[in-house]
Short mmCIF file of C-alpha atoms and ligand atoms in Angstrom, two decimals:
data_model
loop_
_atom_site.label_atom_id
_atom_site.label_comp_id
_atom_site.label_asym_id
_atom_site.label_seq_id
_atom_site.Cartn_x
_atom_site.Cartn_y
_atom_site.Cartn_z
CA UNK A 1477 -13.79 -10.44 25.85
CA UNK A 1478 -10.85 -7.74 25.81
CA UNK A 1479 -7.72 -7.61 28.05
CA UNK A 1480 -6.35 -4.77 29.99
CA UNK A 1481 -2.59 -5.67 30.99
CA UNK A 1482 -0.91 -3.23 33.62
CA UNK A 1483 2.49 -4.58 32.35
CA UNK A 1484 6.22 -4.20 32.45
CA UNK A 1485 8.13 -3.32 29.32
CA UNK A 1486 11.82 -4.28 29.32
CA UNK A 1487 15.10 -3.73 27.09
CA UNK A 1488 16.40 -7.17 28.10
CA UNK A 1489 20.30 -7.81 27.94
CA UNK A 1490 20.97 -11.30 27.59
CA UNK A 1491 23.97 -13.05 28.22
CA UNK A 1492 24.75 -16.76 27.17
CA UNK A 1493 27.19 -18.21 29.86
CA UNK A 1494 27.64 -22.29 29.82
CA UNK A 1495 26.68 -22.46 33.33
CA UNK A 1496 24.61 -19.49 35.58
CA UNK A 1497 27.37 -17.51 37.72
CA UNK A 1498 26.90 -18.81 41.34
CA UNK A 1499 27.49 -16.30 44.32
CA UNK A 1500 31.13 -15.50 44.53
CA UNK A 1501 31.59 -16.64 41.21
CA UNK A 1502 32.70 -14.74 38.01
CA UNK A 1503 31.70 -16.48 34.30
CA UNK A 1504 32.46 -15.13 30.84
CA UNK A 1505 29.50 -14.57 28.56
CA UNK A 1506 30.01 -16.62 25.19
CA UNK A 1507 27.42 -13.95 23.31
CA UNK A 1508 25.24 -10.89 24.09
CA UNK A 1509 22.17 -9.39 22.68
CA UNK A 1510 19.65 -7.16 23.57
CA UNK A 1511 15.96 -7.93 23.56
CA UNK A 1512 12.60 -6.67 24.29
CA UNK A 1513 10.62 -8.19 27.10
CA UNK A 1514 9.17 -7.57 30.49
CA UNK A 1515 6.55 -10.24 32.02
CA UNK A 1516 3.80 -7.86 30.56
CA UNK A 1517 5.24 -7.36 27.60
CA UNK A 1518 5.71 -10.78 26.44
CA UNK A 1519 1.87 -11.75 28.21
CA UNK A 1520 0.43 -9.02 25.84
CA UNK A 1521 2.29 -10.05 22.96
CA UNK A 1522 1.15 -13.71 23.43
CA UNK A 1523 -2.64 -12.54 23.64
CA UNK A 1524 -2.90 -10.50 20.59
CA UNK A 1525 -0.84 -13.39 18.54
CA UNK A 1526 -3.69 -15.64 19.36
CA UNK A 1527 -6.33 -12.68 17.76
CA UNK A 1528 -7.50 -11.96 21.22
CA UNK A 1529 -8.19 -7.71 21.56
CA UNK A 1530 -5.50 -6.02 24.54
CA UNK A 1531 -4.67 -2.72 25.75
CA UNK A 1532 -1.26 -2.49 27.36
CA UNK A 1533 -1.10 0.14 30.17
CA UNK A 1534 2.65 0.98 31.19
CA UNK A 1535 5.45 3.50 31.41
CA UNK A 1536 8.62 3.15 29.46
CA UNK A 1537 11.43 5.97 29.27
CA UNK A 1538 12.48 8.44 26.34
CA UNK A 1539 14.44 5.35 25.85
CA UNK A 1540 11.64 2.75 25.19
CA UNK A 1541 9.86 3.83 21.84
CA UNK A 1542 10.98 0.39 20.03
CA UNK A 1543 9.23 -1.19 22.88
CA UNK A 1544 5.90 0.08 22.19
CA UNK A 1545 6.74 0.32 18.50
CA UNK A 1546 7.26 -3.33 18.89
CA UNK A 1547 3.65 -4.47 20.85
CA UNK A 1548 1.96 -1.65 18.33
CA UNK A 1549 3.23 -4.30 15.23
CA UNK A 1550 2.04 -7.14 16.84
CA UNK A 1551 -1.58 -5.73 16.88
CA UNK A 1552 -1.48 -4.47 21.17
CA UNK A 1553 -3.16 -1.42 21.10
CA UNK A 1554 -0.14 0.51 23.08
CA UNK A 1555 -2.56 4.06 23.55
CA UNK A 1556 -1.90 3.63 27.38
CA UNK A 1557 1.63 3.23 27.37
CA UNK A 1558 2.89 6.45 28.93
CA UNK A 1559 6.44 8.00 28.37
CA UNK A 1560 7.87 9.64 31.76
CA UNK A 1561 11.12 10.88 33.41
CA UNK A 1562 12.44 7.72 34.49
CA UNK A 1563 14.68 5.32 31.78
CA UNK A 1564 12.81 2.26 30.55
CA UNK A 1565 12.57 -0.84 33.36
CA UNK A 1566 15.96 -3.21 31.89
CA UNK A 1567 16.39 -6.98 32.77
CA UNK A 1568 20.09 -8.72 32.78
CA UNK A 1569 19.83 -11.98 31.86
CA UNK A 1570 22.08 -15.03 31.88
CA UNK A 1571 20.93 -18.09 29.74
CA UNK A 1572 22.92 -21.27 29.99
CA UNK A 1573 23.25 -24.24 28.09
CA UNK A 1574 20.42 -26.22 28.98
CA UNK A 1575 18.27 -23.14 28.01
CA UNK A 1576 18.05 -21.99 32.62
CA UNK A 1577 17.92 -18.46 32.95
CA UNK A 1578 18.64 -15.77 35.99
CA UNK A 1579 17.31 -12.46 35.62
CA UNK A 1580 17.96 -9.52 37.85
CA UNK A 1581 15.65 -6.19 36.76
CA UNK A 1582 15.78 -2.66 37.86
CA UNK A 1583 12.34 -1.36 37.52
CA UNK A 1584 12.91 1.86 35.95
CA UNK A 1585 9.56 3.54 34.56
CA UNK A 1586 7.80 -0.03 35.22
CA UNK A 1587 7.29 1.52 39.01
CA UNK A 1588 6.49 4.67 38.20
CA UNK A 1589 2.61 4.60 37.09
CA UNK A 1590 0.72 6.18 39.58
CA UNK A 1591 -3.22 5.71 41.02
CA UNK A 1592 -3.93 8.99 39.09
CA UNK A 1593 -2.79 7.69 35.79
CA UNK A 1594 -4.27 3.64 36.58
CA UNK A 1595 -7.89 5.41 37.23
CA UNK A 1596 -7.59 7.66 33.92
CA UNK A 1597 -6.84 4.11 32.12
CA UNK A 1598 -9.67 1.95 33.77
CA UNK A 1599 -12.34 4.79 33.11
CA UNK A 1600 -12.02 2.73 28.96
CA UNK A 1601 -13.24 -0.28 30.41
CA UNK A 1602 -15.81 -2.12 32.30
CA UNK A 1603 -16.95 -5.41 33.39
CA UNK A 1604 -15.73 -6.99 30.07
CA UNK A 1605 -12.93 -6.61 30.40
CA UNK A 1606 -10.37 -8.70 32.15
CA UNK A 1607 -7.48 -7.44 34.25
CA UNK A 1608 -3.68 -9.19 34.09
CA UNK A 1609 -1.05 -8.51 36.09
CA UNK A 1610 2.58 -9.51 37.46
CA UNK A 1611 5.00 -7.96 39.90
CA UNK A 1612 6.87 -5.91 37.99
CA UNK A 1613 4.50 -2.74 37.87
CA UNK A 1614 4.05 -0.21 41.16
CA UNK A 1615 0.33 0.06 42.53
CA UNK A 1616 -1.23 -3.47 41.79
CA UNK A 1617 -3.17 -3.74 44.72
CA UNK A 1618 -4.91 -0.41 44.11
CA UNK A 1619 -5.21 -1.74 40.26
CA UNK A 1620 -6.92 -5.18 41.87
CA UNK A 1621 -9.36 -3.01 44.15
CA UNK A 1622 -10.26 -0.75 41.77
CA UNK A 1623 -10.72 -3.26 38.93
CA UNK A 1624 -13.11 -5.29 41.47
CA UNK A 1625 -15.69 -2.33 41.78
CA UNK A 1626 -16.30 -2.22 38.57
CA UNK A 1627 -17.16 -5.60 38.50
CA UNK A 1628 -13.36 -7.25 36.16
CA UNK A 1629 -12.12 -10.09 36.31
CA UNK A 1630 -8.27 -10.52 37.69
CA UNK A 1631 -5.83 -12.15 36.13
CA UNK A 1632 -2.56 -12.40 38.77
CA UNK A 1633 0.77 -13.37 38.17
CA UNK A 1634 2.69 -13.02 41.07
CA UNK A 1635 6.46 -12.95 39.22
CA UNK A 1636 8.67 -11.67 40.44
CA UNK A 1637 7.46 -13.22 43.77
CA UNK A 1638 8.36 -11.16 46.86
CA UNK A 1639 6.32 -10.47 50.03
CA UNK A 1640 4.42 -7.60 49.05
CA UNK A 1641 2.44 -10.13 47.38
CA UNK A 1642 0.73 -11.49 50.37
CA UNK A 1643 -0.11 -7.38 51.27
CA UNK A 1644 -2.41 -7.50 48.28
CA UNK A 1645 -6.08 -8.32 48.30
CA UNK A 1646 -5.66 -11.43 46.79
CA UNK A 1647 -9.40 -12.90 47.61
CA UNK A 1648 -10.11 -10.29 44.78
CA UNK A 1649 -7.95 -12.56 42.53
CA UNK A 1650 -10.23 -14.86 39.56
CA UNK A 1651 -7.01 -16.81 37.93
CA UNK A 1652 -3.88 -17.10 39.71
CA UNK A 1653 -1.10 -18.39 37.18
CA UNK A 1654 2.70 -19.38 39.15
CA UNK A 1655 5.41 -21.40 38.79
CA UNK A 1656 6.37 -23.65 41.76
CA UNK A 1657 9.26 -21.65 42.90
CA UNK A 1658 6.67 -18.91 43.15
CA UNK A 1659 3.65 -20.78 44.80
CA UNK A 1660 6.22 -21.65 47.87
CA UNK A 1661 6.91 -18.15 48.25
CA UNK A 1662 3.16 -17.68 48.58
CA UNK A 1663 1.91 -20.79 49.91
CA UNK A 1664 5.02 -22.29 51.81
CA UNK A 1665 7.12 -25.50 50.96
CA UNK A 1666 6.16 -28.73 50.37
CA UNK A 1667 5.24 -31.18 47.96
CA UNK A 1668 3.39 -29.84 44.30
CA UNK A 1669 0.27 -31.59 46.03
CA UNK A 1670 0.67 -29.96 49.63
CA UNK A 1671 1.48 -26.87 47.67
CA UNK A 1672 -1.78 -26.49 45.78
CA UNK A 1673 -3.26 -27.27 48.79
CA UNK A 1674 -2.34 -24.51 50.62
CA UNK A 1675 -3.13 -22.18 47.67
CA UNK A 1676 -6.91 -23.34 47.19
CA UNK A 1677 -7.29 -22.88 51.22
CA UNK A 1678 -5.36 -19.19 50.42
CA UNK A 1679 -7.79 -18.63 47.39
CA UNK A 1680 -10.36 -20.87 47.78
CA UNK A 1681 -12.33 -18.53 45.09
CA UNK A 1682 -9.72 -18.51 42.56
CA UNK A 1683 -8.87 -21.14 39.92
CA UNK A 1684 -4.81 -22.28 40.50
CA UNK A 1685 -2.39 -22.66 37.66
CA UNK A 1686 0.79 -24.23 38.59
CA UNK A 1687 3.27 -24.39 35.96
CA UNK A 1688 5.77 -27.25 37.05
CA UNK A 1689 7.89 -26.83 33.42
CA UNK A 1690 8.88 -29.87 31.85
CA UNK A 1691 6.57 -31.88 34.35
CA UNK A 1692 3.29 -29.93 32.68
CA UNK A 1693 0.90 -27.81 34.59
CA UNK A 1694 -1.58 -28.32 37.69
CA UNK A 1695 -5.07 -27.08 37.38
CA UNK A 1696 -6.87 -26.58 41.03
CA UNK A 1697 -10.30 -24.94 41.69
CA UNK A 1698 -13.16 -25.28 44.28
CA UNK A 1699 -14.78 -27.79 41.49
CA UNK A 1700 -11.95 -29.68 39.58
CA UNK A 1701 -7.96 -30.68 39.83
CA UNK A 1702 -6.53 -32.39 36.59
CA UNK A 1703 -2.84 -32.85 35.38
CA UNK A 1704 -1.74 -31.11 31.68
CA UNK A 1705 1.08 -32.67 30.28
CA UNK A 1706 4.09 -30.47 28.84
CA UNK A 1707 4.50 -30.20 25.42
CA UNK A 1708 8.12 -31.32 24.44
CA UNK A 1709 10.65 -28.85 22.35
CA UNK A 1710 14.49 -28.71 22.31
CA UNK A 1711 14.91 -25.76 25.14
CA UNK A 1712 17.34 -23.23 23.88
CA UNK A 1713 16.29 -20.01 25.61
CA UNK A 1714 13.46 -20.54 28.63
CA UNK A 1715 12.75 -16.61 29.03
CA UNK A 1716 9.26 -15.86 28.69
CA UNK A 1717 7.83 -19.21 28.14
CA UNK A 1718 5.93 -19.08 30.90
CA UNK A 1719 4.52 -15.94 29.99
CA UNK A 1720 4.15 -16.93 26.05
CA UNK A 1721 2.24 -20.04 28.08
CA UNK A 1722 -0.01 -17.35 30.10
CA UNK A 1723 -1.21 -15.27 26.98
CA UNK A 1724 -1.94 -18.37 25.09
CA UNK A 1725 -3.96 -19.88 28.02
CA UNK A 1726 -6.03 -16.88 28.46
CA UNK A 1727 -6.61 -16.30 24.92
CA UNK A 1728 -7.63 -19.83 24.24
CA UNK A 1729 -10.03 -19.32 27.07
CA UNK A 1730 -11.70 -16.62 26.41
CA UNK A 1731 -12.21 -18.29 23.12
CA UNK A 1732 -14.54 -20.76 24.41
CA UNK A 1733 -11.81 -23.23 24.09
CA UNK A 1734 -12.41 -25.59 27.45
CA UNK A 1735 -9.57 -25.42 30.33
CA UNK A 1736 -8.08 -28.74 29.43
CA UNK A 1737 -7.86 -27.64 25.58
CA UNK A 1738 -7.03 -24.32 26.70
CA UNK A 1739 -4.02 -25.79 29.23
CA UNK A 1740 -2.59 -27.39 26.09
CA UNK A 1741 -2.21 -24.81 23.87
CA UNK A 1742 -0.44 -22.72 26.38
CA UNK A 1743 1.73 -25.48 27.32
CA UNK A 1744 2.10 -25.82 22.89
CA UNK A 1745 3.02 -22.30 23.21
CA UNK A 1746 5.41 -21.91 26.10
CA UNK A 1747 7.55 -25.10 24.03
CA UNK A 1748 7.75 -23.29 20.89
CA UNK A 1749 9.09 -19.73 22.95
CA UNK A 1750 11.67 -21.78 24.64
CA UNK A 1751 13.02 -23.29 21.03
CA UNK A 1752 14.31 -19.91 20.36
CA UNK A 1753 16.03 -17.50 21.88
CA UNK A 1754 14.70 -13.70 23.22
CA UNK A 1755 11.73 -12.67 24.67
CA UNK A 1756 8.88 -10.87 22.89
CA UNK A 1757 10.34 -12.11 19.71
CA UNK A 1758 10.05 -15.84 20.73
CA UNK A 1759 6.29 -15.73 21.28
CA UNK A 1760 4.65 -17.76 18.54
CA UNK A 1761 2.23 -17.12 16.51
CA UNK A 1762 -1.23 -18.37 16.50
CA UNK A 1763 -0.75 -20.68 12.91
CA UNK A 1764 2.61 -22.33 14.47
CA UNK A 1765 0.72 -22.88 17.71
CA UNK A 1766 -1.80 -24.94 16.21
CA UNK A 1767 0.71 -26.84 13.58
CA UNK A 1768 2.58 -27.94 16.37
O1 LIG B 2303 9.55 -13.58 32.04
C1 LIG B 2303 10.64 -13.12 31.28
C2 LIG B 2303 10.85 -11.65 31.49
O2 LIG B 2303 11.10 -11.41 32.85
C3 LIG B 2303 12.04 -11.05 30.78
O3 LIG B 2303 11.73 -10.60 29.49
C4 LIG B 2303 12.50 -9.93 31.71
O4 LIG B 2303 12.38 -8.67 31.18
C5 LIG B 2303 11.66 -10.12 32.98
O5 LIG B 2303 10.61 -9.24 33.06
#
């Protein structure tokens, strides 16, 4: 099994504030860095830590060379990662003490990859190959259509959740992986039950993953519905965990790990990425995953 990822790259500035700045409100950072991330990024990262082969397919700026340098070390083949015009997609971040974050991104070069340049990069693969995605990329629903006909299998995660998300074909979706927050955008409000409720009506072909953070993680398809505990770590930095969890999950998978052994380890890897601080360099690797 090999992974295509249509992902975002990021330079991620991070600031550590004690609490997140509320509207109207100005905070002083206690420390700044600068990072490397993006949803894709970090989900590609996670995959190839855990041995699994993936191509990332993106656009960075002149500026974002250490960002593909960076996915190249950690064994993502990075051939499809094109360089254009436009500067390299940048997240702000604000982390506070209890590890919360609030990110605001400007898209940069992350919305710039055009149908052209997504056919030219599907024409490497075929039906073994599966598909991921997030919200942080321009033309997904033409990358979901044209990843169908040749017979993929989709990955979605719908983060940043907006409303172009319900625009996209989403009965062409195979795994659908959200957060709470993010599965009320899409599915309305309600309780987690009456949520994943209204996403197996939504999807009824897809198999659900609802990440619900410290409370674990709901698994919901036409044939099953279990509970994963979270795995328990001292939360210093929360960015990316959920994607750290994602790459994990999906490598363990295609492993022939089975869905409840598969559920843990991402949930094992999602604790260790938010013990540290950063992004791509928080994502575990595959011998601390399974010492944990
Ligand atoms: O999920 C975490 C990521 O979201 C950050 O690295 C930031 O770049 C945004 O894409």
């Amino acid at each position: 099994m090999r992974f295509l990822n249509f992902g975002s790259l990021n330079i991620d500035y991070v600031y550590r504030v004690h609490e997140l700045a509320l509207p109207g409100q100005t905070v002083s950072s206690f420390s700044e860095s600068k990072f490397f991330g993006g949803k894709g990024a970090i989900q590609s990262a996670a995959l190839a830590s855990s041995g699994c082969q993936v191509f990332h397919a993106g656009k960075v700026g002149k500026d974002g060379q250490a960002c593909i340098d960076t996915l190249k070390n950690l064994g993502v083949d990075t051939h499809l990662v094109l360089t254009g015009e436009y500067k390299t997609g940048m997240a702000i971040i604000q982390v506070d003490d209890r590890g919360q974050n609030s990110i605001i991104i400007a898209s940069g070069a992350n919305k710039q990859i055009t149908t052209p340049e997504i056919d030219l990069a599907l024409k490497e693969f075929d039906s073994d190959t599966t598909v991921l995605l997030q919200n942080e990329t321009s033309e997904i629903g033409y990358v979901m259509r044209k990843a169908k006909e040749k017979g993929m299998k989709i990955c979605l995660n719908p983060a940043p959740m907006d409303p172009s998300i319900r625009q996209l074909p989403l009965n062409f979706v195979d795994i659908l992986i959200l957060n709470e927050r993010e599965a009320m955008g899409l599915a309305g409000g309600g309780t987690t039950r009456e949520i994943a409720d209204s996403l197996g009506h939504m999807l009824p072909q897809a198999e659900i993953i609802l990440t619900l953070g410290d409370k674990g993680v709901l698994y919901h398809s036409a044939k099953q519905e279990f509970y994963v505990p979270a795995a328990e770590s001292k939360v210093i930095d929360s960015t990316g965990a959920s994607d750290a969890f994602l790459g994990y999950y999906m490598a363990a998978i295609s492993q022939g790990k089975t869905i409840e052994e598969s559920l843990k380890i991402g949930c094992i890897a999602g604790a260790i990425c938010v013990s540290r601080p950063g992004a791509v360099e928080s994502v575990p690797k595959k011998d601390e995953v399974e010492a944990f």
